[in-house]
Coordinates of C-alpha atoms and ligand atoms in Angstrom, one line a residue:
X1 CA 12.5 -33.0 -5.1
X2 CA 9.2 -33.5 -6.5
X3 CA 7.8 -29.9 -7.6
X4 CA 4.5 -29.5 -5.0
X5 CA 1.0 -28.0 -6.9
X6 CA -0.3 -24.8 -5.7
X7 CA -3.2 -23.3 -3.7
X8 CA -4.5 -21.0 -4.7
X9 CA -7.3 -19.2 -2.9
X10 CA -8.6 -16.3 -4.0
X11 CA -10.8 -13.4 -3.6
X12 CA -11.7 -10.5 -5.4
X13 CA -7.5 -10.8 -8.2
X14 CA -9.1 -13.1 -11.1
X15 CA -7.5 -16.4 -9.7
X16 CA -9.2 -18.1 -13.6
X17 CA -5.7 -15.4 -14.9
X18 CA -3.3 -17.3 -12.3
X19 CA -4.3 -19.7 -12.3
X20 CA -3.2 -19.8 -16.1
X21 CA -0.3 -18.6 -15.9
X22 CA 1.4 -20.7 -12.2
X23 CA -0.6 -23.9 -14.5
X24 CA 2.2 -22.9 -17.1
X25 CA 4.8 -24.9 -14.9
X26 CA 2.3 -26.4 -11.7
X27 CA -0.7 -27.9 -11.1
X28 CA -2.9 -25.6 -9.6
X29 CA -6.5 -26.3 -7.8
X30 CA -8.9 -23.7 -6.9
X31 CA -10.2 -23.3 -3.8
X32 CA -11.6 -25.4 -2.2
X33 CA -10.6 -28.2 -4.2
X34 CA -7.3 -28.3 -2.4
X35 CA -8.5 -27.9 1.0
X36 CA -6.6 -31.9 2.6
X37 CA -5.1 -32.7 -0.3
X38 CA -1.4 -34.2 0.3
X39 CA 0.0 -32.8 -2.9
X40 CA -0.1 -29.1 -1.9
X41 CA 3.1 -27.5 -0.2
X42 CA 2.4 -23.7 -1.7
X43 CA -0.7 -21.7 -0.9
X44 CA -0.5 -18.1 -3.0
X45 CA -3.6 -16.3 -1.8
X46 CA -5.4 -13.0 -1.9
X47 CA -8.1 -13.2 1.2
X48 CA -8.3 -16.7 1.4
X49 CA -11.3 -18.7 3.5
X50 CA -10.8 -18.9 6.9
X51 CA -8.4 -22.4 8.2
X52 CA -8.7 -23.7 4.4
X53 CA -4.1 -22.8 4.5
X54 CA -4.4 -25.0 8.0
X55 CA -6.3 -27.8 6.4
X56 CA -3.0 -28.0 4.6
X57 CA -1.3 -31.0 6.1
X58 CA 2.7 -30.6 3.4
X59 CA 2.2 -26.7 4.0
X60 CA 5.5 -25.9 2.6
X61 CA 5.1 -21.9 2.6
X62 CA 2.5 -19.4 1.6
X63 CA 2.8 -15.6 -1.8
X64 CA 0.2 -13.9 -0.5
X65 CA -0.6 -11.4 -3.9
X66 CA 0.3 -8.8 -2.7
X67 CA 2.9 -6.5 -1.1
X68 CA 0.7 -6.0 1.8
X69 CA -0.4 -9.2 3.9
X70 CA -2.2 -8.1 7.2
X71 CA -4.9 -9.9 5.0
X72 CA -3.8 -12.9 5.3
X73 CA -3.3 -12.8 9.9
X74 CA -6.9 -12.4 10.0
X75 CA -7.3 -16.2 8.8
X76 CA -7.3 -17.4 13.1
X77 CA -5.9 -20.7 11.7
X78 CA -2.3 -19.3 9.4
X79 CA -0.5 -21.7 9.9
X80 CA 3.4 -21.7 10.9
X81 CA 5.4 -21.9 8.1
X82 CA 7.4 -19.3 5.7
X83 CA 4.8 -16.2 4.2
X84 CA 6.8 -14.6 1.8
X85 CA 5.4 -11.1 0.4
X86 CA 5.7 -9.2 -3.4
X87 CA 8.5 -7.4 -4.2
X88 CA 8.0 -6.4 -7.7
X89 CA 9.8 -3.6 -10.0
X90 CA 6.4 -3.3 -12.0
X91 CA 4.1 -2.6 -8.5
X92 CA 7.1 -1.1 -6.9
X93 CA 6.9 1.1 -10.1
X94 CA 2.7 1.3 -9.9
X95 CA 3.2 3.2 -6.2
X96 CA 5.8 5.6 -7.2
X97 CA 3.1 6.3 -10.3
X98 CA 0.8 7.0 -8.4
X99 CA 3.0 8.8 -6.1
X100 CA 4.3 11.4 -7.4
X101 CA 1.2 11.8 -9.7
X102 CA -0.6 12.9 -6.6
X103 CA 1.9 14.8 -4.5
X104 CA 2.5 16.9 -7.9
X105 CA -1.4 17.0 -8.6
X106 CA -1.8 19.0 -4.9
X107 CA 2.2 20.8 -5.2
X108 CA 0.3 22.4 -8.4
X109 CA -3.4 22.4 -6.9
X110 CA -5.2 20.5 -9.3
X111 CA -8.0 20.5 -7.2
X112 CA -8.6 23.4 -7.3
X113 CA -8.7 24.0 -11.4
X114 CA -10.7 21.6 -11.3
X115 CA -13.0 23.2 -9.6
X116 CA -12.7 25.8 -11.7
X117 CA -13.0 24.7 -14.8
X118 CA -16.9 24.6 -14.3
X119 CA -17.5 27.6 -13.6
X120 CA -15.1 29.0 -16.2
X121 CA -13.2 30.5 -13.1
X122 CA -9.8 32.2 -14.6
X123 CA -7.7 32.1 -11.6
X124 CA -3.8 32.4 -11.8
X125 CA -3.2 31.2 -8.3
X126 CA 0.3 31.4 -6.9
X127 CA 3.0 29.3 -7.9
X128 CA 5.4 27.6 -5.5
X129 CA 8.8 25.7 -6.4
X130 CA 8.8 21.5 -5.4
X131 CA 11.7 23.1 -2.4
X132 CA 9.2 24.9 -0.5
X133 CA 7.5 21.6 0.3
X134 CA 8.4 18.8 2.0
X135 CA 6.8 14.9 1.2
X136 CA 6.8 12.2 4.3
X137 CA 6.6 9.4 4.3
X138 CA 5.2 7.1 6.4
X139 CA 7.0 3.5 5.5
X140 CA 10.8 4.2 4.2
X141 CA 10.1 0.5 3.2
X142 CA 10.2 -1.1 -0.6
X143 CA 7.6 1.4 -2.6
X144 CA 8.2 4.8 0.2
X145 CA 12.5 4.6 -0.5
X146 CA 11.7 4.0 -4.2
X147 CA 8.7 7.0 -4.5
X148 CA 11.2 9.2 -2.5
X149 CA 13.7 9.3 -4.8
X150 CA 11.9 10.4 -7.9
X151 CA 10.9 13.6 -5.1
X152 CA 14.4 14.6 -4.3
X153 CA 14.5 14.4 -8.0
X154 CA 11.3 16.5 -8.6
X155 CA 13.0 19.5 -5.9
X156 CA 11.2 18.1 -3.1
X157 CA 12.4 18.2 0.3
X158 CA 11.7 14.2 1.0
X159 CA 11.8 13.0 5.1
X160 CA 10.5 9.3 5.8
X161 CA 9.4 8.0 9.1
X162 CA 10.2 3.9 9.5
X163 CA 9.8 1.7 12.7
X164 CA 13.4 0.9 13.2
X165 CA 16.2 3.5 11.4
X166 CA 16.6 3.6 8.0
X167 CA 19.4 5.8 6.7
X168 CA 18.4 7.4 3.4
X169 CA 20.4 10.2 0.7
X170 CA 19.4 12.9 1.2
X171 CA 16.1 12.1 2.8
X172 CA 15.6 13.3 6.5
X173 CA 14.9 10.3 8.3
X174 CA 12.9 9.6 12.4
X175 CA 12.2 6.6 13.3
X176 CA 9.4 5.1 16.4
X177 CA 7.4 6.0 18.0
X178 CA 9.6 9.2 19.2
X179 CA 10.5 10.5 16.4
X180 CA 6.3 10.2 14.9
X181 CA 5.4 14.0 16.1
X182 CA 8.7 15.3 15.2
X183 CA 8.7 13.5 11.9
X184 CA 4.6 15.2 11.3
X185 CA 6.3 18.3 12.3
X186 CA 8.9 18.4 9.7
X187 CA 5.9 16.9 7.0
X188 CA 3.5 19.2 4.4
X189 CA 2.3 16.6 2.6
X190 CA 1.9 13.2 4.4
X191 CA 2.6 9.5 2.2
X192 CA 1.6 7.0 3.9
X193 CA 2.7 3.3 3.0
X194 CA 2.7 1.6 6.0
X195 CA 1.3 -2.0 6.0
X196 CA -1.4 -2.8 8.6
X197 CA -0.6 -4.4 12.1
X198 CA -1.7 -4.0 15.4
X199 CA 0.4 -1.9 16.0
X200 CA 0.0 0.7 13.6
X201 CA -4.3 0.5 12.7
X202 CA -5.8 4.3 12.9
X203 CA -2.4 5.9 13.3
X204 CA -4.0 7.8 10.5
X205 CA -6.4 9.8 13.6
X206 CA -6.7 12.8 14.5
X207 CA -4.3 13.6 16.5
X208 CA -1.5 12.8 14.4
X209 CA -2.5 15.1 11.7
X210 CA -3.2 17.9 13.6
X211 CA 0.9 17.8 14.0
X212 CA 1.5 18.5 10.3
X213 CA 3.0 21.6 9.4
X214 CA 1.2 24.1 9.2
X215 CA 3.8 26.5 7.0
X216 CA 3.8 25.7 3.3
X217 CA 3.4 27.3 -0.3
X218 CA 0.5 25.0 -0.6
X219 CA -2.2 26.9 2.2
X220 CA -2.5 24.2 4.2
X221 CA -0.9 20.3 5.0
X222 CA -2.3 17.2 2.2
X223 CA -2.4 13.3 3.2
X224 CA -2.3 10.4 0.4
X225 CA -3.1 7.1 1.9
X226 CA -1.5 4.3 -0.2
X227 CA -1.3 1.6 2.6
X228 CA -3.9 0.1 4.3
X229 CA -7.7 1.4 4.2
X230 CA -7.7 0.9 8.3
X231 CA -4.6 2.6 9.2
X232 CA -6.2 5.1 8.6
X233 CA -10.3 6.7 11.2
X234 CA -12.3 8.2 8.2
X235 CA -14.5 10.6 10.6
X236 CA -11.8 12.4 11.5
X237 CA -10.5 12.6 8.2
X238 CA -13.0 14.7 7.3
X239 CA -13.3 16.3 10.6
X240 CA -9.7 17.4 9.8
X241 CA -11.1 17.9 6.8
X242 CA -14.0 20.6 7.9
X243 CA -12.0 22.3 9.8
X244 CA -8.2 23.3 7.8
X245 CA -6.6 20.9 9.7
X246 CA -7.1 19.4 6.2
X247 CA -5.9 21.6 3.0
X248 CA -6.5 18.6 0.7
X249 CA -6.6 14.1 0.7
X250 CA -5.9 11.3 -1.9
X251 CA -7.3 8.5 -0.2
X252 CA -7.3 4.7 -1.9
X253 CA -6.8 3.5 0.8
X254 CA -10.4 3.3 3.0
X255 CA -11.5 1.7 6.4
X256 CA -14.4 0.0 4.5
X257 CA -14.6 -1.6 1.0
X258 CA -15.3 -1.1 -1.5
X259 CA -16.2 2.4 -0.1
X260 CA -19.0 2.6 1.2
X261 CA -22.6 4.8 -0.9
X262 CA -23.0 6.9 1.8
X263 CA -19.8 7.9 2.5
X264 CA -19.7 11.4 2.6
X265 CA -15.6 11.0 1.2
X266 CA -16.7 10.0 -1.7
X267 CA -18.2 13.9 -3.0
X268 CA -16.5 15.9 -0.9
X269 CA -14.8 18.7 -2.7
X270 CA -10.9 18.0 -1.0
X271 CA -11.0 14.8 -1.3
X272 CA -9.4 12.5 -4.5
X273 CA -10.7 9.3 -3.9
X274 CA -9.4 5.8 -5.4
X275 CA -10.7 2.8 -5.6
X276 CA -7.7 0.5 -3.9
X277 CA -5.5 0.9 -7.7
X278 CA -2.0 3.0 -6.3
X279 CA 0.0 -0.3 -7.5
X280 CA -2.1 -3.5 -9.2
X281 CA 0.3 -6.9 -8.8
X282 CA -0.2 -8.1 -12.2
X283 CA 0.3 -11.9 -12.5
X284 CA 1.9 -11.2 -15.6
X285 CA 4.2 -10.2 -14.1
X286 CA 3.7 -11.3 -10.2
X287 CA 3.1 -15.7 -11.5
X288 CA 6.7 -16.2 -12.9
X289 CA 8.5 -14.4 -9.5
X290 CA 6.2 -17.2 -7.8
X291 CA 7.5 -20.2 -10.0
X292 CA 11.1 -19.3 -10.0
X293 CA 10.6 -19.5 -6.3
X294 CA 9.2 -22.1 -6.1
X295 CA 11.7 -23.9 -8.0
X296 CA 14.7 -22.6 -5.4
X297 CA 13.0 -23.3 -2.2
X298 CA 12.8 -27.0 -4.3
X299 CA 16.3 -26.8 -5.1
X300 CA 17.3 -25.6 -1.7
X301 CA 18.1 -22.3 -2.0
X302 CA 16.4 -20.1 1.0
X303 CA 13.4 -17.6 -0.2
X304 CA 13.4 -14.0 -0.5
X305 CA 11.1 -10.9 0.3
X306 CA 10.1 -13.4 4.6
X307 CA 7.6 -12.4 6.4
X308 CA 8.7 -12.2 10.1
X309 CA 6.2 -12.5 11.4
X310 CA 6.3 -11.0 15.3
X311 CA 6.5 -7.5 13.2
X312 CA 3.4 -9.3 10.6
X313 CA 4.2 -7.2 7.6
Ligands
NDP401 P1 7.7 -2.0 3.0 O1 7.5 -3.8 4.8 O2 9.2 -2.9 2.3 O3 7.2 -1.1 3.9 C1 6.9 -1.5 5.1 C2 7.6 -0.4 5.9 O4 6.7 0.2 7.2 C3 8.9 -0.1 6.3 O5 9.6 1.4 6.3 C4 8.4 -0.6 8.1 O6 9.6 0.2 9.1 C5 7.3 0.9 7.9 N1 6.8 0.2 10.1 C6 6.3 -0.7 10.1 N2 5.9 -1.2 10.7 C7 5.8 -0.1 11.5 C8 5.6 1.3 12.3 N3 4.5 0.5 13.5 N4 6.6 2.8 13.0 C9 7.0 3.1 11.7 N5 6.7 1.8 10.6 C10 6.9 0.8 10.4 O7 6.3 -2.8 2.4 P2 6.3 -1.5 1.4 O8 6.7 -1.1 1.2 O9 6.4 -3.1 0.1 O10 4.0 -1.6 0.9 C11 4.0 -1.2 2.0 C12 3.0 -1.6 2.3 O11 2.0 -0.8 0.8 C13 1.8 -2.3 2.5 O12 1.3 -3.7 3.5 C14 0.5 -2.4 1.6 O13 -0.4 -2.5 2.7 C15 0.4 -1.4 0.7 N6 0.3 -1.4 -0.8 C16 -1.2 -1.0 -0.2 C17 -1.0 -1.0 -2.6 C18 -1.8 0.0 -3.3 O14 -2.2 -0.5 -4.6 N7 -2.7 1.0 -1.8 C19 -0.2 -2.1 -3.4 C20 0.7 -2.7 -3.2 C21 1.5 -2.3 -1.4 P3 11.0 -1.1 8.9 O15 11.4 -0.7 7.4 O16 12.3 -1.1 10.2 O17 10.8 -2.5 8.8
OXD402 C1 -1.3 -4.6 -2.0 C2 -2.3 -3.8 -2.5 O1 -1.1 -4.3 -0.4 O2 -2.7 -3.9 -3.6 O3 0.2 -5.4 -3.0 O4 -3.2 -3.0 -1.5

């Protein structure tokens, strides 16, 4: 089979860098030039323009530049071809670093020390062992499981919540709607690593935050969201922080991105903001993985890491 050409339809990343790396092995056409081009068989996308993929008569597979694929499903004219998501060691490592960094910072009172320093306050809060704190990972998938195993090795108690049963050694696992409240009630630090789907949109709301466990050495429950912004209600998080339902939050993702300059989250003393950078897709690592998958597919092998279109992730 001839090597298919690639349409690169990328908003917000660095299309030129992706183009350079992908074109080492295949011809790459930048959106919008490839519209209706019959020689294009693959699309590599991030937030592609609506209906561009539907215009390609011989499209055989869509590759997401990210682990999340909600940006692809936002296209009303999405063609019915396989969708491949990113699963890669370096992306997983970045996310594990982010989760462990934020959990340790909240556990070791980083926000308190940062507020004390400008005022030259020498005050030592009580220290507690990690084993006193349970971290609940919402979304025990590729990223959630990797973070869970490092947190376990640091001595934290770890809970996990997923759609189906996903047993993991050392982790108390919960699943589905029935498992949600018990999972929250056993969790001090909630780490959100869910995909954005019709079932998960808005799931991080006041009612859910209210269920988190308060009995812990942290002095309150903590939210860390590195999944997607529209999983959460920004206003509910602010309300929970202001009435003490939440002690602190680390947010990498927001309902609207970039986070509007008018958002009170920017200057909230209990919030740590990062600009959707928990785990950045690095084309140097990811482009070769995509090219290998295209080669394998053309040899008649199966594509890995396929998205379940019905589940939406
Ligand atoms: P996976 O598909 O491997 O895992 C998703 C997990 O979420 C699975 O455990 C799945 O359950 C669970 N899940 C999905 N829907 C539900 C539901 N309705 N109820 C309960 N659990 C549910 O994804 P990854 O771990 O690779 O990535 C997770 C998300 O992280 C991405 O979708 C993306 O949005 C986000 N992300 C953010 C980045 C950032 O920089 N901020 C970077 C990379 C990813 P089950 O196991 O049963 O299928
Ligand atoms: C992703 C992301 O989904 O960067 O990979 O958010």
